Short mmCIF file of C-alpha atoms and ligand atoms in Angstrom, two decimals:
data_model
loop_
_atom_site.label_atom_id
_atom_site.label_comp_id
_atom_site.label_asym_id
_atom_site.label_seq_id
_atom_site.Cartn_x
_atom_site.Cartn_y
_atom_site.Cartn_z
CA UNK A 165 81.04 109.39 46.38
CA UNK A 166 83.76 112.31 46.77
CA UNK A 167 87.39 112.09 47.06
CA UNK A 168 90.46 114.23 46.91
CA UNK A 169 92.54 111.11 48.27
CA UNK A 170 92.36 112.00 51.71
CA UNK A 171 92.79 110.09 54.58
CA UNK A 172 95.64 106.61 54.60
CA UNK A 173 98.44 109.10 56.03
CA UNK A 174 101.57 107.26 56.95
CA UNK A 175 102.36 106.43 60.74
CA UNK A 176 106.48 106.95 60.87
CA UNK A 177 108.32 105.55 63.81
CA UNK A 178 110.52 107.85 65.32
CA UNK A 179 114.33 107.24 64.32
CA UNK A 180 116.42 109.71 66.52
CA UNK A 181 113.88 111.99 68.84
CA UNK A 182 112.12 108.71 70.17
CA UNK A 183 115.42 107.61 71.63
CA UNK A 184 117.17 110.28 72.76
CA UNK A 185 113.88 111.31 75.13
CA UNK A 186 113.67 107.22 76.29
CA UNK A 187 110.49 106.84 74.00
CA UNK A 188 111.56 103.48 71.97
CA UNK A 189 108.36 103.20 70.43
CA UNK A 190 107.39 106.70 69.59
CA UNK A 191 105.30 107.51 65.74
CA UNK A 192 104.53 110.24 64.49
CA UNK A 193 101.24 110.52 62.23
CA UNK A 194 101.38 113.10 59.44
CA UNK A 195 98.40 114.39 58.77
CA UNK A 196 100.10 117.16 56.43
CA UNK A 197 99.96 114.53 53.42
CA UNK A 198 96.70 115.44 53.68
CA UNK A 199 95.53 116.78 49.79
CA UNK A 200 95.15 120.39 51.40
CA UNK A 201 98.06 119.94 53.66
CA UNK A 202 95.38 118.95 57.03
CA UNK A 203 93.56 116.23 58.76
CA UNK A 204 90.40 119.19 58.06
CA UNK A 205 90.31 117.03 54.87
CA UNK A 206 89.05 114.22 56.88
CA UNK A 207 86.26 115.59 57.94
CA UNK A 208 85.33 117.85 55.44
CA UNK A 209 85.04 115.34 52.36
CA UNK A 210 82.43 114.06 55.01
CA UNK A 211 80.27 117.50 55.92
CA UNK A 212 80.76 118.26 51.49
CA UNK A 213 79.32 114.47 51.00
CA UNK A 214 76.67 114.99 53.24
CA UNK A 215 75.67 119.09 52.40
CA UNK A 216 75.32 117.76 48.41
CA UNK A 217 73.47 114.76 49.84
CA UNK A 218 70.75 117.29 51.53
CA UNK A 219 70.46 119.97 48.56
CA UNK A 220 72.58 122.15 49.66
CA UNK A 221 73.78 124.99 47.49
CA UNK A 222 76.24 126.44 49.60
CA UNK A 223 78.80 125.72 52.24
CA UNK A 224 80.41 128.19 54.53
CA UNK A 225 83.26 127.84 57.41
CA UNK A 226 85.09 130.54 60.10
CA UNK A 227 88.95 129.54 60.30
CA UNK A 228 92.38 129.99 61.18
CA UNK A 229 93.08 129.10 57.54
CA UNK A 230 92.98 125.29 57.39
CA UNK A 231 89.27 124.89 57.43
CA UNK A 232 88.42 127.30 54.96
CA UNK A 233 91.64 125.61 52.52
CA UNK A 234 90.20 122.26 52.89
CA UNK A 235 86.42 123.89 52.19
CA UNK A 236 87.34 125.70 49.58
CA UNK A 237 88.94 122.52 47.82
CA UNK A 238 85.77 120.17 48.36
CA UNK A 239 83.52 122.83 47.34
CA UNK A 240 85.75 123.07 43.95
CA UNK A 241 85.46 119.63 43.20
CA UNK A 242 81.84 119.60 43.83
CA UNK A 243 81.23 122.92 42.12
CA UNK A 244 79.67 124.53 45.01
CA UNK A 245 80.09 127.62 46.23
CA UNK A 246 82.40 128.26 49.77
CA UNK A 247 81.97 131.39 51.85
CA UNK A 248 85.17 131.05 54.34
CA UNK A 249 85.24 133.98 57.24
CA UNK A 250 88.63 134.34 58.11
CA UNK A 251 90.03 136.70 61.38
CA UNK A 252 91.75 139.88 59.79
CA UNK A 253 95.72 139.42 60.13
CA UNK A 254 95.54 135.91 61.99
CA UNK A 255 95.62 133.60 58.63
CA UNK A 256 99.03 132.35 57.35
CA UNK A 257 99.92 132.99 53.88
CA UNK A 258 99.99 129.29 51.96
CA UNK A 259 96.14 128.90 53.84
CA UNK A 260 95.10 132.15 52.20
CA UNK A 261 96.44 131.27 48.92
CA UNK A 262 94.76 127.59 49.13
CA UNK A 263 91.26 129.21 49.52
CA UNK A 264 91.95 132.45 46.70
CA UNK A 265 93.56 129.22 44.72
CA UNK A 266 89.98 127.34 44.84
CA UNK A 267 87.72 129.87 44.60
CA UNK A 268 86.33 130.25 47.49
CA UNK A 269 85.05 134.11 48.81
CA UNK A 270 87.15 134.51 51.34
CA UNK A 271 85.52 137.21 54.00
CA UNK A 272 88.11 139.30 56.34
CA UNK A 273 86.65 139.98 59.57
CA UNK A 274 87.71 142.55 61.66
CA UNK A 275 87.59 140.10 65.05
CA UNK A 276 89.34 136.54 66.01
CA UNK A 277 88.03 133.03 65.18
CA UNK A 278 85.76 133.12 68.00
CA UNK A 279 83.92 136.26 66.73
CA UNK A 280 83.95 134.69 63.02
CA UNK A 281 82.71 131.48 63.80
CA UNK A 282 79.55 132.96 65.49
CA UNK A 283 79.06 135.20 62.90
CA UNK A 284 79.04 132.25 60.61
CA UNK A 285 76.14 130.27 63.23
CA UNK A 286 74.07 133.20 63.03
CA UNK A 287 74.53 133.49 58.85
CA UNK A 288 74.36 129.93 58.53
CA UNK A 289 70.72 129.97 60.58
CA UNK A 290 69.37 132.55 58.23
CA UNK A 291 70.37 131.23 54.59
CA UNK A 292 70.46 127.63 53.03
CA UNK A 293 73.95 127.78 53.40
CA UNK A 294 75.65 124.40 55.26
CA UNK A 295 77.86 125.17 58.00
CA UNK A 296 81.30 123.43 57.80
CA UNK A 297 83.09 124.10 60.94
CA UNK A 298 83.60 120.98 63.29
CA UNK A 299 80.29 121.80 64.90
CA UNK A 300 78.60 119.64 61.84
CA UNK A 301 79.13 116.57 63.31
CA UNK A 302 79.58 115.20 59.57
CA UNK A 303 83.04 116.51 60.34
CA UNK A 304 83.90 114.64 63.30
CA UNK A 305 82.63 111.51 61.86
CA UNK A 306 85.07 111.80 59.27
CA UNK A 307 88.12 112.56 61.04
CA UNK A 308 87.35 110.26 63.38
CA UNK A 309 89.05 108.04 60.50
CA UNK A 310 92.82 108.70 61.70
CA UNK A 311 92.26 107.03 64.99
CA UNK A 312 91.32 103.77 63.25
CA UNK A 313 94.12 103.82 61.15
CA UNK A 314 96.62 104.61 63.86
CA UNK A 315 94.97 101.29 65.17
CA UNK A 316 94.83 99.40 62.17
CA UNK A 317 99.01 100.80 61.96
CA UNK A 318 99.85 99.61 65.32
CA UNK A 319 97.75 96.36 65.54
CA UNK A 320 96.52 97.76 68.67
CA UNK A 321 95.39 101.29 70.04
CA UNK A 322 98.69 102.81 71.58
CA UNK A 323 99.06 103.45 74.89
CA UNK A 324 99.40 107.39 74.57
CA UNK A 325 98.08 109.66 72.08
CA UNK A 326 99.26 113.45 72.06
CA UNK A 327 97.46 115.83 70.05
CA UNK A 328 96.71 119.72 69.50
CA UNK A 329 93.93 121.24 70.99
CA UNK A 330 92.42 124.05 69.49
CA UNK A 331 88.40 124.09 68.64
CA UNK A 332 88.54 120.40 70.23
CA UNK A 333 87.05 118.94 67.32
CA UNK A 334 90.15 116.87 66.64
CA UNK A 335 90.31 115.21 70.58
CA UNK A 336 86.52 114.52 70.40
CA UNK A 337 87.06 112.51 66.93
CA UNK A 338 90.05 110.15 68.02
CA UNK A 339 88.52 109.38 71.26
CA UNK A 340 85.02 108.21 68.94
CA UNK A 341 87.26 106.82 66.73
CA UNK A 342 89.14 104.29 69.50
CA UNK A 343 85.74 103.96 71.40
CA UNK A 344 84.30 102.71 68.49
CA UNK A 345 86.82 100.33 67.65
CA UNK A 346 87.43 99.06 71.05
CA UNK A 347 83.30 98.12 70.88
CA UNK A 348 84.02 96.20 67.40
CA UNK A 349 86.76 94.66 68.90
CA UNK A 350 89.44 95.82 66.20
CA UNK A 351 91.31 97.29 69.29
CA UNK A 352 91.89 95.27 73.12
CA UNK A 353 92.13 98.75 74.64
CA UNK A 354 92.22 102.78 74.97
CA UNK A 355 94.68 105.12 74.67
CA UNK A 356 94.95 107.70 77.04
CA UNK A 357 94.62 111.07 75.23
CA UNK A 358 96.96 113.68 76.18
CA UNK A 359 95.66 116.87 74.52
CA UNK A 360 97.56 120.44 74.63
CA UNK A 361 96.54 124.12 74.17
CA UNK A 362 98.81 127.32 73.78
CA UNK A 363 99.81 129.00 77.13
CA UNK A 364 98.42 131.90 75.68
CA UNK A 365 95.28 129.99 74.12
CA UNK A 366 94.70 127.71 77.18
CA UNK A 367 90.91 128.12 78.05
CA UNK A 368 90.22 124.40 78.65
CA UNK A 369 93.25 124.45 81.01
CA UNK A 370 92.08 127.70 82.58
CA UNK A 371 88.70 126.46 83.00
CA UNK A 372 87.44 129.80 81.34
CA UNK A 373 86.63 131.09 77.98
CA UNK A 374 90.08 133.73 76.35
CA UNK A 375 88.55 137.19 75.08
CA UNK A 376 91.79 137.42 73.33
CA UNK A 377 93.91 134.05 72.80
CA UNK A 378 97.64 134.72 71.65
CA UNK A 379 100.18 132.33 70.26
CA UNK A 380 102.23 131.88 67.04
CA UNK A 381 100.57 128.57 66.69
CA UNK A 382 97.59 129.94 64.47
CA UNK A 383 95.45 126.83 64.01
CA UNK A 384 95.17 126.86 68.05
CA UNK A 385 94.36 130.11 68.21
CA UNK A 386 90.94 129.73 69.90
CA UNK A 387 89.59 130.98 73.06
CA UNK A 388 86.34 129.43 73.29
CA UNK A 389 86.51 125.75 71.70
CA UNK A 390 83.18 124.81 70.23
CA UNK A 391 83.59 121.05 71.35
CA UNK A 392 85.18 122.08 75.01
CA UNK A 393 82.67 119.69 76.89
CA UNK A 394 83.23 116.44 74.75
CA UNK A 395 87.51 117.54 74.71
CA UNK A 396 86.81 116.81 78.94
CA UNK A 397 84.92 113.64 78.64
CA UNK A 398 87.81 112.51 75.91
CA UNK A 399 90.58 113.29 78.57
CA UNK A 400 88.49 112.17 81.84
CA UNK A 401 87.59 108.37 80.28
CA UNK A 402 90.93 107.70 78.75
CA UNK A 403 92.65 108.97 82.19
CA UNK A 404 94.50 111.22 80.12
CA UNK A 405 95.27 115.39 80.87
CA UNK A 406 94.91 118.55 79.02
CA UNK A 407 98.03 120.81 79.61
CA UNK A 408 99.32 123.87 78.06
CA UNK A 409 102.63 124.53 76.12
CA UNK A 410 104.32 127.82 75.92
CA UNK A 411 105.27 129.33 72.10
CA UNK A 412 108.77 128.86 73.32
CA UNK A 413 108.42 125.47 73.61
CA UNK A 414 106.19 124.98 70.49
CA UNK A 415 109.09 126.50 68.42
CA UNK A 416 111.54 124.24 70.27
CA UNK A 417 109.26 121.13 69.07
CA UNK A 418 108.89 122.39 65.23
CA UNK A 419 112.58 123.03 65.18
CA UNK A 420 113.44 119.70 66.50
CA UNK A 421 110.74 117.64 64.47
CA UNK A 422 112.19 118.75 61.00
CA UNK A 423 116.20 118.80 62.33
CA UNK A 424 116.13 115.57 63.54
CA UNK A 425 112.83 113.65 62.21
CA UNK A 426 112.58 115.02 58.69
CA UNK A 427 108.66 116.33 59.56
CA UNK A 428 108.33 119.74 58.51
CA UNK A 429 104.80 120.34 60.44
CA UNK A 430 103.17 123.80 61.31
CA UNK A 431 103.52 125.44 64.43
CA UNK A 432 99.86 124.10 65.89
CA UNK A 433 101.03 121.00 65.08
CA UNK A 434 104.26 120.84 66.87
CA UNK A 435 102.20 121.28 70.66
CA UNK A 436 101.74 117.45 70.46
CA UNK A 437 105.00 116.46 70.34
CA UNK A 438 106.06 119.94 72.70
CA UNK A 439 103.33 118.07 75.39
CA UNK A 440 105.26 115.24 75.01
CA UNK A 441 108.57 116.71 76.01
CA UNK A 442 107.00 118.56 78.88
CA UNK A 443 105.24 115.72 80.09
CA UNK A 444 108.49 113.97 80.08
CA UNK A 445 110.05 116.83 81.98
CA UNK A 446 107.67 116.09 84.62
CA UNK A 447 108.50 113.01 85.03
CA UNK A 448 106.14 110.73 82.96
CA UNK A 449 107.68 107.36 82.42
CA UNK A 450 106.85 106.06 78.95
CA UNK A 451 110.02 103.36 78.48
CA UNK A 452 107.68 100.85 77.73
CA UNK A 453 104.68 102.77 76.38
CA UNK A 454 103.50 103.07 72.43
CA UNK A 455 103.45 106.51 72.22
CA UNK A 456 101.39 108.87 69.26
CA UNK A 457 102.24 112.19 68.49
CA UNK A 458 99.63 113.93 66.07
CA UNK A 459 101.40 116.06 63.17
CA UNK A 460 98.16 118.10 61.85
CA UNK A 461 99.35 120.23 59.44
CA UNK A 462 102.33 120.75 56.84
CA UNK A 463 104.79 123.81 57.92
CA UNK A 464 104.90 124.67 54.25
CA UNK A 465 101.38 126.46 55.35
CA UNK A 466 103.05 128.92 56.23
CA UNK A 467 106.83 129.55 55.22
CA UNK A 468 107.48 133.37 56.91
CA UNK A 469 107.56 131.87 60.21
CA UNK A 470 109.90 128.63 59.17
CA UNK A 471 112.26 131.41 57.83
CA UNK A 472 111.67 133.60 60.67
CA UNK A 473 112.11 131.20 63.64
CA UNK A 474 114.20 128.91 62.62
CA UNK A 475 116.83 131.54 61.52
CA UNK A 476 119.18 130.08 59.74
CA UNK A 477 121.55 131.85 57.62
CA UNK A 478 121.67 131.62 53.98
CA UNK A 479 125.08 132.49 52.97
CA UNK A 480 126.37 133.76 49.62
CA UNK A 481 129.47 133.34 47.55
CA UNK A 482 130.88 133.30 44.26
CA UNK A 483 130.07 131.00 42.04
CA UNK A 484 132.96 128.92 42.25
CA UNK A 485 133.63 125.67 43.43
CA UNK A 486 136.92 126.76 45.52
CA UNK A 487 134.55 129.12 47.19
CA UNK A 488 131.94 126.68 48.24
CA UNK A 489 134.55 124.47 49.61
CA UNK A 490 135.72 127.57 52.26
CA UNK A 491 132.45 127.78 53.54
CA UNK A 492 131.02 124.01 53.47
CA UNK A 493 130.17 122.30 56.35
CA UNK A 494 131.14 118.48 56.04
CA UNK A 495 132.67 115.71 57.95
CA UNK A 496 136.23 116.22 57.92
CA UNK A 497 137.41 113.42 54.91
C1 LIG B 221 92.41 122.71 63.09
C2 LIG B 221 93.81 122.43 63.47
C3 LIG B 221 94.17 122.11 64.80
C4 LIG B 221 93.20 122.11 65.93
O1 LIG B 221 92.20 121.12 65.81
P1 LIG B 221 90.83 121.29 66.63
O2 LIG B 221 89.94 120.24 66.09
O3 LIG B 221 90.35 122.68 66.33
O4 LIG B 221 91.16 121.13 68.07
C5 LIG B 221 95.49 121.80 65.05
N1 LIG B 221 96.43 121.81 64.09
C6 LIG B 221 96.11 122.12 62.81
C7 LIG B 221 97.19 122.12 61.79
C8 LIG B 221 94.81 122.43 62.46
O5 LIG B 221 94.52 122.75 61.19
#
């Protein structure tokens, strides 16, 4: 009954990365062209549908930004109010602006994601106000969307699917999403889902809940993932692994995706394809193998850090065409 247009993002072969790290058949899905920028769309449209469907007259989220941009959008369009609790100084800029943008009342806590989101449970059990977070299983039954398309893309499931890991929602819904297409028979198999965490936002890996997860990738910044059981049965069925990447080499991925693929993607968003290269590293063969990276989010979320990390140097001259032609770099003619 509700749409923003989300969902139908494009699956792009890899033209350059795929074959330089002996990955012919390597896609990237971009989940950016999302209409807030993330898959969170996906699922939200879902948990909006559903909140108006049961009387709701409120909707209300914790979130490293995305959540509360794509909540604050739906609620908009549905004229309903959003509360969105977001961790004091952990939100990047363009997902701040989305949610002032739409209206929602954006809430600065004074803890991390973890703290806000059971802040929000405990609100959320005291007022008619609909929870939003992935924990509404409306939300995982939309975003569980992407993994039919990548199907529906491929003509098959792939053989490999990499993908951030951060609340765990994400994992959970692919997986559903294959399982239930294998059952309808729209797929003639399972991908193995490779999932990744921050080093420094790693509990899944650690086997223990973070008190205080660190990383520049914001939209993993979680140290005790609401869907952490159902992220284990995703990666124990398909056969697959949950691993953690270092900043370092999330930086490394979100440099190389937009140099070299054209896919500007957010930080969080670059640890799929950063799992990929260190899987690769250690020694996983995937010559023959149709391989899935996840791109979750547009890097235009948050622009500071592009500047920042990618350091490049803007430089300035007169404005003359004599003195553009010192300084340009071009193939030699
Ligand atoms: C929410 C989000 C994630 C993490 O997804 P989970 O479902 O929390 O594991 C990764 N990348 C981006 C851009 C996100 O917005």
């Amino acid at each position: 009954m509700i749409s923003l247009g989300e969902g139908d993002t494009p699956l792009v072969k890899s033209n350059r990365l795929g074959e330089e790290l002996g990955v012919p058949e390597l896609y990237f899905k971009l989940e950016g062209c999302n209409p807030t920028g993330s898959f969170k769309d996906r699922g939200m449209v879902v948990a909006v549908a559903k909140a108006l469907e049961e009387g709701s007259k409120a909707i209300m989220c914790a979130s490293t930004g995305n959540t509360s941009a794509s909540a604050a959008a739906y609620a908009a369009y549905c004229d309903l109010p959003a509360l969105v609790l977001i961790p004091k100084g952990e939100v990047a800029m363009g997902k701040l602006a989305q949610a002032m943008a739409y209206g929602a009342q954006v809430i600065m806590v004074n803890g991390n994601f973890d703290v806000a989101l059971d802040l929000v449970r405990e609100f959320t059990a005291r007022h008619a106000v609909t929870l939003v977070n992935s924990v509404n299983p409306n939300r995982l039954e939309g975003q569980k969307t992407a993994a039919f398309e990548v199907v529906d893309d491929l003509g098959d499931a792939p053989d490999y699917l990499f993908i951030p890991v951060g609340n765990a929602g994400n994992i959970t819904a692919y997986w559903k999403g294959f399982k239930e297409y294998r059952l309808m028979e729209r797929s003639s198999r399972l991908p193995k889902m490779m999932g990744f965490q921050a080093e420094g936002a790693a509990p899944i890996v650690r086997g223990e809940p973070i008190a205080n997860p660190q990383t520049i990738a914001s939209a993993i910044r979680i140290g005790n993932p609401a869907s952490w059981q159902s992220a284990l049965d995703a990666r124990d069925e398909s056969g697959g692994a949950i691993d953690a990447v270092s900043d370092d080499e999330i930086l490394d991925a979100y440099r190389l995706l937009a140099s070299k693929e054209g896919i500007f993607c957010e930080p969080a968003s670059a640890a799929s394809f950063a799992g990929l290269v260190k899987a690769l590293r250690g020694g996983l063969n995937l010559a023959g193998e149709k391989v899935v990276c996840i791109c979750t989010g547009t890097g235009l979320k948050d622009p500071d850090l592009a500047v920042s990390a990618l350091a490049t140097k803007t430089i300035e001259v007169a404005p003359t065409v004599q003195a553009i032609e010192a300084v340009a770099q071009m193939p030699v003619e």
